[in-house]
Short mmCIF file of C-alpha atoms in Angstrom, two decimals:
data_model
loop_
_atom_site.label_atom_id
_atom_site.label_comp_id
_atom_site.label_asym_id
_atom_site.label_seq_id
_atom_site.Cartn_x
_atom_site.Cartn_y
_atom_site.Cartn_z
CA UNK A 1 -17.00 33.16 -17.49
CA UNK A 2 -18.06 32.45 -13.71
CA UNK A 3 -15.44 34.36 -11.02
CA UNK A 4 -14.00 32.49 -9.69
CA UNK A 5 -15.20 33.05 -6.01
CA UNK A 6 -18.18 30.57 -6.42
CA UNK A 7 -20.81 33.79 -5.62
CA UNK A 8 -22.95 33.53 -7.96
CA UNK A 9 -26.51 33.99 -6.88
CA UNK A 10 -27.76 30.55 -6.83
CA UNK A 11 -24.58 29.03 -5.03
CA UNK A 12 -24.98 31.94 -2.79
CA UNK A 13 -28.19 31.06 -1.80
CA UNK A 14 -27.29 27.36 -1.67
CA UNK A 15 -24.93 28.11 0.53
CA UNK A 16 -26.12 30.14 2.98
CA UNK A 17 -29.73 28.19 2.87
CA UNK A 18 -27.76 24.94 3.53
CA UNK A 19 -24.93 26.71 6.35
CA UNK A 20 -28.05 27.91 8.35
CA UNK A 21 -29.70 24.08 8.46
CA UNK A 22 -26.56 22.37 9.00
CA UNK A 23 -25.87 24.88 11.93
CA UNK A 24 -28.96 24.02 13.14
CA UNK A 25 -27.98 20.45 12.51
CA UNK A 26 -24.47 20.26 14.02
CA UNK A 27 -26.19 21.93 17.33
CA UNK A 28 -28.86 19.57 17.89
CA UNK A 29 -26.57 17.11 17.64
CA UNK A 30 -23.69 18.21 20.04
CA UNK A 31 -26.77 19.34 22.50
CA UNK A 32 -28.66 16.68 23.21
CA UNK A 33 -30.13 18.40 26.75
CA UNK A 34 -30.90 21.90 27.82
CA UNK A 35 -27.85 23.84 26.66
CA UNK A 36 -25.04 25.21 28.98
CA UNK A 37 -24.09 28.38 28.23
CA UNK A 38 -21.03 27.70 26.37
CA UNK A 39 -22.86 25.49 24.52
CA UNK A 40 -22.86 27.65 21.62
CA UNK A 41 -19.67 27.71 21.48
CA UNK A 42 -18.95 24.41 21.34
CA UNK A 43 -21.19 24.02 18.93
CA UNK A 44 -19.56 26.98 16.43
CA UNK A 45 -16.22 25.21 16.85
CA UNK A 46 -17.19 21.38 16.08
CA UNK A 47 -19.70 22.94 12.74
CA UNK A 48 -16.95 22.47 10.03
CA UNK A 49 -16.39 19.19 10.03
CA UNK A 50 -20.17 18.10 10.43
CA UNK A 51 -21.47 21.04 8.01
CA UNK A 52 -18.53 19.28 5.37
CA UNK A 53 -20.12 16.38 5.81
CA UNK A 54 -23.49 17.43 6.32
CA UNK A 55 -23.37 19.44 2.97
CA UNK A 56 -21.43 16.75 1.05
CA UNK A 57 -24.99 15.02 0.48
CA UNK A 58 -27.45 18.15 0.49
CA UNK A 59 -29.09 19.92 -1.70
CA UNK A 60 -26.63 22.47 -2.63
CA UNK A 61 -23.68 20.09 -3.75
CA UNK A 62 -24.82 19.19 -7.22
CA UNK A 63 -25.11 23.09 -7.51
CA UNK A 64 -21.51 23.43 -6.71
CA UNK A 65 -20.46 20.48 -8.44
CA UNK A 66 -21.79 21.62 -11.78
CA UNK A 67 -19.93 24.78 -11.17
CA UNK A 68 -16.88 23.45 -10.16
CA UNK A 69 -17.07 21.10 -13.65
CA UNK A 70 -16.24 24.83 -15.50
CA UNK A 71 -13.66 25.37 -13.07
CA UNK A 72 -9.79 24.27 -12.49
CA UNK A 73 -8.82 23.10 -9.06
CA UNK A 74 -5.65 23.39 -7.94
CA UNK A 75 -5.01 20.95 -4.85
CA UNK A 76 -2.42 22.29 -2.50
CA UNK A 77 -0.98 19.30 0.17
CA UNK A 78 1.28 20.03 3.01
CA UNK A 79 2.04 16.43 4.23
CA UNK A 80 1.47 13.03 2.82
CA UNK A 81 1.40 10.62 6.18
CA UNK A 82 -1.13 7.74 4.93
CA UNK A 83 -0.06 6.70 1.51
CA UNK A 84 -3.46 4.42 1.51
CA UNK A 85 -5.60 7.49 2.83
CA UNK A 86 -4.22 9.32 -0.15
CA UNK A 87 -4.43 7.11 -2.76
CA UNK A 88 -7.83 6.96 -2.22
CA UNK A 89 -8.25 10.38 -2.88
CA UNK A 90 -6.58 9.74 -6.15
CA UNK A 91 -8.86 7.16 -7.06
CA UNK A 92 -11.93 9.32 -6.77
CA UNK A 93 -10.14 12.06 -8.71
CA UNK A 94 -9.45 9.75 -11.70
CA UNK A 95 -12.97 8.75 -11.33
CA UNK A 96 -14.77 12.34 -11.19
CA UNK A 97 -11.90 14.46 -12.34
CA UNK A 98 -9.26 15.02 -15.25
CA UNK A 99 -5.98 15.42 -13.56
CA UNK A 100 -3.45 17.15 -15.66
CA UNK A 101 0.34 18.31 -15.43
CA UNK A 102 2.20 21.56 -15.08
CA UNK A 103 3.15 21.79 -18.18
CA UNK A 104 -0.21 21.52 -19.41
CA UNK A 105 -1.70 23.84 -17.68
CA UNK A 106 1.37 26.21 -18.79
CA UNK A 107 0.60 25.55 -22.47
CA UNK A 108 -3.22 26.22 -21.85
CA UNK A 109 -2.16 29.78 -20.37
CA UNK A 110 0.44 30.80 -23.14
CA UNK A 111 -2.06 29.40 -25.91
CA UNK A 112 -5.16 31.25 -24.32
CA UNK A 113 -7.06 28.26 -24.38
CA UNK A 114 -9.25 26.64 -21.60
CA UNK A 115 -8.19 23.87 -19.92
CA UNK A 116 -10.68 20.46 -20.25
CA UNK A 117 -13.45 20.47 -18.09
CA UNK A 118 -13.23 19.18 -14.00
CA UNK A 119 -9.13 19.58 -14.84
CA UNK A 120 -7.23 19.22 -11.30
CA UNK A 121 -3.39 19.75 -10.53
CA UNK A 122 -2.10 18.50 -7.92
CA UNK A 123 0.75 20.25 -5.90
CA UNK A 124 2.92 19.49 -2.27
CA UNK A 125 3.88 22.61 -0.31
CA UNK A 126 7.07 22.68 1.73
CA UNK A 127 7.94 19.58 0.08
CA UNK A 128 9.71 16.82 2.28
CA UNK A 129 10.31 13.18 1.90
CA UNK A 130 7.18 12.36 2.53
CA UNK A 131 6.66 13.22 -1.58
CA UNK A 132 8.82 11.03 -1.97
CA UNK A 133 8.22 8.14 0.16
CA UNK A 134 4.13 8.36 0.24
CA UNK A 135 2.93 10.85 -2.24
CA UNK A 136 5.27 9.50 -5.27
CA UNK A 137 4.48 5.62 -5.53
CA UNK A 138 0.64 6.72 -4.91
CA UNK A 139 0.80 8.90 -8.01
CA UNK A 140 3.23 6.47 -10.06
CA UNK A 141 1.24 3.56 -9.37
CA UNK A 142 -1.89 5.57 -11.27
CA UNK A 143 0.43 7.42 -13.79
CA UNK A 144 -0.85 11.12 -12.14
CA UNK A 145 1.39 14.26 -12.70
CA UNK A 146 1.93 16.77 -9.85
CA UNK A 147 4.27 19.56 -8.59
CA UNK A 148 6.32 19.74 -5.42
CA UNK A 149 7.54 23.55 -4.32
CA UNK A 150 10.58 23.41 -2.20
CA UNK A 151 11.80 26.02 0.06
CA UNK A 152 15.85 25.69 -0.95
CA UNK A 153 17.40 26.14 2.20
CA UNK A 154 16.16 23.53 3.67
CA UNK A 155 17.00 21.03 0.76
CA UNK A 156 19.67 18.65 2.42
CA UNK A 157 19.38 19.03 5.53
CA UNK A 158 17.34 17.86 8.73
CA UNK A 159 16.11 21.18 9.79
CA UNK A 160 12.02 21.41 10.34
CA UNK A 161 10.27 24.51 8.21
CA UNK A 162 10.50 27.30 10.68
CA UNK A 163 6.36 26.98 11.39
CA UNK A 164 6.68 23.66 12.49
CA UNK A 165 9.59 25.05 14.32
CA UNK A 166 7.55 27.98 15.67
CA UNK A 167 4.68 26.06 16.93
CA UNK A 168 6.95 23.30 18.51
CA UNK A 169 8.94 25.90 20.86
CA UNK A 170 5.80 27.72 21.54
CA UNK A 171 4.35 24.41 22.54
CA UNK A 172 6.90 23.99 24.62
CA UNK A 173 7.68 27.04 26.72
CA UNK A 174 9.32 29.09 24.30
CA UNK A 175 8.97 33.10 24.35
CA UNK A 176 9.76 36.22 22.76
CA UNK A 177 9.27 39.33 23.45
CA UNK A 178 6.96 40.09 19.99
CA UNK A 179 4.21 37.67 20.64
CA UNK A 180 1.68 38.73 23.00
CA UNK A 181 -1.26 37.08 21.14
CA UNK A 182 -3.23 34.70 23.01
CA UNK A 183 -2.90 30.99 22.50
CA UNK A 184 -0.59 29.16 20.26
CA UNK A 185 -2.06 29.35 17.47
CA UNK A 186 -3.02 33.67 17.70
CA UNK A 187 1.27 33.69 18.75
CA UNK A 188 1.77 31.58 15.37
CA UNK A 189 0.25 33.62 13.15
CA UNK A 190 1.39 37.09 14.78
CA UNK A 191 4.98 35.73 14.17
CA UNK A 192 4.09 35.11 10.54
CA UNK A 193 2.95 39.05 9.89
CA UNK A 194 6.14 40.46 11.63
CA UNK A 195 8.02 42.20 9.34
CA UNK A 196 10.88 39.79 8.42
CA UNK A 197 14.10 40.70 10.76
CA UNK A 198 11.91 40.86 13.74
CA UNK A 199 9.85 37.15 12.76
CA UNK A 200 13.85 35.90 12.40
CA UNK A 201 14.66 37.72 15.78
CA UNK A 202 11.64 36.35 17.32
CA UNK A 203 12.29 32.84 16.21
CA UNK A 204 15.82 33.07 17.78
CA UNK A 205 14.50 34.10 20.95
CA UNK A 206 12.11 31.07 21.13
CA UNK A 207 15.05 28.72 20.32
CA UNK A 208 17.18 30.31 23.60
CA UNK A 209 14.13 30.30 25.45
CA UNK A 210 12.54 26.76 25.17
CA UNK A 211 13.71 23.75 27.29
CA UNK A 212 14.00 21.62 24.59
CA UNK A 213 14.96 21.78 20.82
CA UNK A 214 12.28 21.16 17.58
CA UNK A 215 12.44 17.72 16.48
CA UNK A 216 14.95 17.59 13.04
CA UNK A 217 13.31 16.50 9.97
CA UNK A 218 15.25 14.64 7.27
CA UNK A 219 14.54 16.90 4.04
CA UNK A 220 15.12 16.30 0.65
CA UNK A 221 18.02 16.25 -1.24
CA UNK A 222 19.40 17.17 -4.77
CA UNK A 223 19.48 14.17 -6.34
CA UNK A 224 15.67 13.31 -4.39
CA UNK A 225 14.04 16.94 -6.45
CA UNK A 226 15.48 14.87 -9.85
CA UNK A 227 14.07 11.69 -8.77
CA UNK A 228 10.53 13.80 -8.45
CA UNK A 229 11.09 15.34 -11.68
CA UNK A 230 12.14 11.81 -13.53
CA UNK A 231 8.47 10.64 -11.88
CA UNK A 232 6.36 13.10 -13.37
CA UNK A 233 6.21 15.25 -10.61
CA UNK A 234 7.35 18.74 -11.39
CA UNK A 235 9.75 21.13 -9.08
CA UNK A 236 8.89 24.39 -8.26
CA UNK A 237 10.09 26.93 -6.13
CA UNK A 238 9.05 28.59 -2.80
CA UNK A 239 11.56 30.49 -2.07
CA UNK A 240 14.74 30.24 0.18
CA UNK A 241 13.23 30.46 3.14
CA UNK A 242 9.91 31.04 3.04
CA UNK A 243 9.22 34.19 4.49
CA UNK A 244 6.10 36.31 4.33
CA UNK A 245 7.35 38.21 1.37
CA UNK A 246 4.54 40.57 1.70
CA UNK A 247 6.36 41.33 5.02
CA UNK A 248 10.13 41.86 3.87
CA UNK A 249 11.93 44.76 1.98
CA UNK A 250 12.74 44.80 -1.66
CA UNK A 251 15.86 43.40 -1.17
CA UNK A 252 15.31 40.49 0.99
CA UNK A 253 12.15 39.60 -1.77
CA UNK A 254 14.36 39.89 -4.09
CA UNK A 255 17.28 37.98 -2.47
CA UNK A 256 14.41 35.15 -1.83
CA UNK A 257 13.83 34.60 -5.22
CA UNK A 258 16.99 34.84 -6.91
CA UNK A 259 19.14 32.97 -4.77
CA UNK A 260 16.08 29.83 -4.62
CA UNK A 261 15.74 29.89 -8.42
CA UNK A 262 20.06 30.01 -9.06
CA UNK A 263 19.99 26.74 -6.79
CA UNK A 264 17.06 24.98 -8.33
CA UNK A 265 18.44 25.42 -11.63
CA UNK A 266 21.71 24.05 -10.52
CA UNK A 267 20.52 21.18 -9.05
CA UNK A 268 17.42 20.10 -11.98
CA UNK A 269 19.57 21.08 -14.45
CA UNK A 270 16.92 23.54 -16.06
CA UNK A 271 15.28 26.89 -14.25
CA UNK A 272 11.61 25.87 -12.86
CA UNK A 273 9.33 27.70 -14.03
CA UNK A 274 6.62 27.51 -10.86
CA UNK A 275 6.43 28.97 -7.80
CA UNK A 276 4.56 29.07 -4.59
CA UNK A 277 4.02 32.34 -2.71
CA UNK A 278 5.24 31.36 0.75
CA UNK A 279 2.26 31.38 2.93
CA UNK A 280 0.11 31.79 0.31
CA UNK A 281 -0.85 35.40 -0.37
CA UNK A 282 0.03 37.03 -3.77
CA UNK A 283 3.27 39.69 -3.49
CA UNK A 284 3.25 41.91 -6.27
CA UNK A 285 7.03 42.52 -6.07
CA UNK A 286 7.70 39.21 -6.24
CA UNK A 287 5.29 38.31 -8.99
CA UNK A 288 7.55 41.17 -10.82
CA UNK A 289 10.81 39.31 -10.60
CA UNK A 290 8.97 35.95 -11.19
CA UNK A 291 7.77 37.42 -14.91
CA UNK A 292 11.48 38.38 -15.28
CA UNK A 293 13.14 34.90 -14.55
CA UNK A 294 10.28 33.53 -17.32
CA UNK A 295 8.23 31.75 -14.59
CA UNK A 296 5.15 30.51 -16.31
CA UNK A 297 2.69 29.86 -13.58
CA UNK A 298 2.86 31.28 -9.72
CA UNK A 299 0.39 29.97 -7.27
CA UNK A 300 -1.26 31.30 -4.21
CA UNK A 301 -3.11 29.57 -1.29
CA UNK A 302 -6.27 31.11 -1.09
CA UNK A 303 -9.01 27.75 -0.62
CA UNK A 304 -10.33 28.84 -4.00
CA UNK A 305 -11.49 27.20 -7.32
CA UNK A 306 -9.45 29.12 -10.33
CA UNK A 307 -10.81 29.83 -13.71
CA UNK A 308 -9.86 27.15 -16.45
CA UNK A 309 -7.99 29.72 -18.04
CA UNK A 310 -6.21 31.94 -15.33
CA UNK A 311 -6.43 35.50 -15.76
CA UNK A 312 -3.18 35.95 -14.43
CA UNK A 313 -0.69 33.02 -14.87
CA UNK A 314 0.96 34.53 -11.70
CA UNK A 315 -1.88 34.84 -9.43
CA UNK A 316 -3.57 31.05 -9.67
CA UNK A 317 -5.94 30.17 -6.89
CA UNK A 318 -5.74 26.73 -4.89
CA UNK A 319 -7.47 24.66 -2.57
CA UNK A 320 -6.74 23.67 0.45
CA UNK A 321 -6.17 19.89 1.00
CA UNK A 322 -5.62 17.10 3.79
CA UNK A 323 -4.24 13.77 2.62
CA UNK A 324 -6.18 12.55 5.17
CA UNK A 325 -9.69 13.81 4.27
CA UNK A 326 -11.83 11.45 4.10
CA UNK A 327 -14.46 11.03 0.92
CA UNK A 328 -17.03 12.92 1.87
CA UNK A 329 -15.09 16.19 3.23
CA UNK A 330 -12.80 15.53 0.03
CA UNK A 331 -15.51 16.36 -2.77
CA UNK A 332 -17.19 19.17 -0.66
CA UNK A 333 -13.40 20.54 -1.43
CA UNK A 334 -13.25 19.56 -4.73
CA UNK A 335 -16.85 20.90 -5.38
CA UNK A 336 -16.13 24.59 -3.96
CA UNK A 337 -18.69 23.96 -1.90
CA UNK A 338 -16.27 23.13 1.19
CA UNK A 339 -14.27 26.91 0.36
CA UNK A 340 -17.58 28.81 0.14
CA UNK A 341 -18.73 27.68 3.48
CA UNK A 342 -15.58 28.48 5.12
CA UNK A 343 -15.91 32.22 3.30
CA UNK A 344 -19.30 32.29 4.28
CA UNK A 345 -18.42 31.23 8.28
CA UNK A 346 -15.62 34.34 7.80
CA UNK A 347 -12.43 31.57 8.91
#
């Protein structure tokens, strides 16, 4: 069976054979005239988007897209803003793909038995009412399946996730002490690697310290996670609060879990049995407890294709997706092809 990196040697090659020309490309096309000397530069950060697009019609795409037909992509969305943006990207997935459910995917992994060929889940992290308001009717209206983790302590409330509460106070003027990287987005992810008391402690220091407060965002409620679950789109965990559990103590891991599965049950009704690492990376701890509390399928964020049989039902590779994404950049996702660049360009 391939791995399920996408480095095999003839994707290799058709990757890094394609990369160099549509560098090469994507320069000569932001440099017109003789070259400042940032120009290079400039021309390193605007590459992804052209070489996504660039590659979506070269020669290395059919390569990736017969690979990708023996793999199982797992789409991971963050926010669903342009219901007509994403429904488009449904439509091409019913056309080139065979979307399946949770629970199917579950029963492949129990049963030891492949999923079909070009299967695709789709899955909402951090799950707000825009699953219900955008990403639901999309997916209703085309009878698609899909799973929505929710961090619990947020469910019912207005509160933003604390990211979007992070970057909003840094954007703003807030400070602490901790974060000394430069730019917002270096200070945003040295807050996320803190160990976990001093990420909370920094957080409250950006709150005192900003002018002004994150805008609230209305989350979703109880009886919303039932109305997802009564429209085929399965609830899952990720966690209470979505720490880096890589970067908290045994107790607070386990804590994280427990207390996020006890309400989830209470509130579906039945235990879920999928979860969501919070920001993505594999814990082995938590995987642990996961196993114990009989979930069947624990998912990671790591812009990868996954096997169509996982190795490890706790350890399942996704891709990284933008509702927005327009056709092109969406199949160079959905291909692998878009992942193995951004390996190959080391982001």
């Amino acid at each position: 069976m391939p791995r399920s990196d996408a480095t095999t040697p003839d994707l290799t090659t058709a990757v890094d054979l394609a990369a160099q020309l549509a560098t090469a490309t994507a320069t000569a096309a932001t440099a017109p005239g003789p070259a400042p000397a940032h120009a290079s530069s400039q021309s390193a950060a605007l590459a992804p988007d052209r070489l996504a697009h660039w590659l979506s019609h070269s020669p290395a795409q059919p390569l990736f897209r017969a690979h990708a037909a023996r793999r199982l992509a797992v789409l991971a969305y963050r926010r669903v803003t342009d219901q007509r943006a994403f429904g488009a990207q449904l439509d091409r997935l019913c056309q080139v793909a065979v979307p399946i459910s949770l629970p199917a995917l579950e029963q492949a992994v129990s049963e030891g038995r492949p999923l079909p060929q070009r299967s695709v889940l789709i899955t909402f992290d951090d799950a707000d009412r825009d699953v219900l308001e955008h990403a639901l009717p999309a997916l209703t209206a085309r009878g698609l399946p899909a799973v929505a983790f929710v961090v619990t302590e947020l469910v019912g409330t207005d509160r933003p996730s604390w990211r979007d509460e992070a970057a909003f106070l840094l954007g703003h003027g807030g400070q602490a002490r901790a974060l000394r990287a430069d730019g917002l987005r270096g200070r945003l992810e040295q807050l996320a690697t803190l160990p976990d008391p001093d990420r909370r402690r920094s957080l409250h220091e950006l709150r005192v310290s900003s002018p002004v407060m994150a805008p609230r965002r209305e989350r979703l409620t109880a009886l919303d996670l039932r109305r997802l679950v009564a429209g085929r789109v399965a609830v899952g965990s990720q966690s209470l609060g979505e720490p880096e559990l890589r970067r908290c103590d045994d107790a607070t891991v386990r804590a994280e879990i427990h207390t996020a599965h006890q309400q989830l049950t209470g509130w579906l009704g039945a235990a879920p049995t999928a979860f969501a690492y919070p920001g993505g990376e594999h814990d082995p701890r938590a995987a642990a407890l996961l196993a114990d509390l009989g979930y069947r399928a624990a998912f990671l964020t790591d812009h990868r294709l996954s096997p169509r049989l996982p190795r490890e039902a706790l350890h399942i590779s996704r891709l990284e997706v933008d509702a927005t994404a327009d056709q092109p950049h969406f199949e160079a996702i959905l291909s692998g092809l878009h992942p193995a660049l951004t390996r190959w360009r080391g982001q």
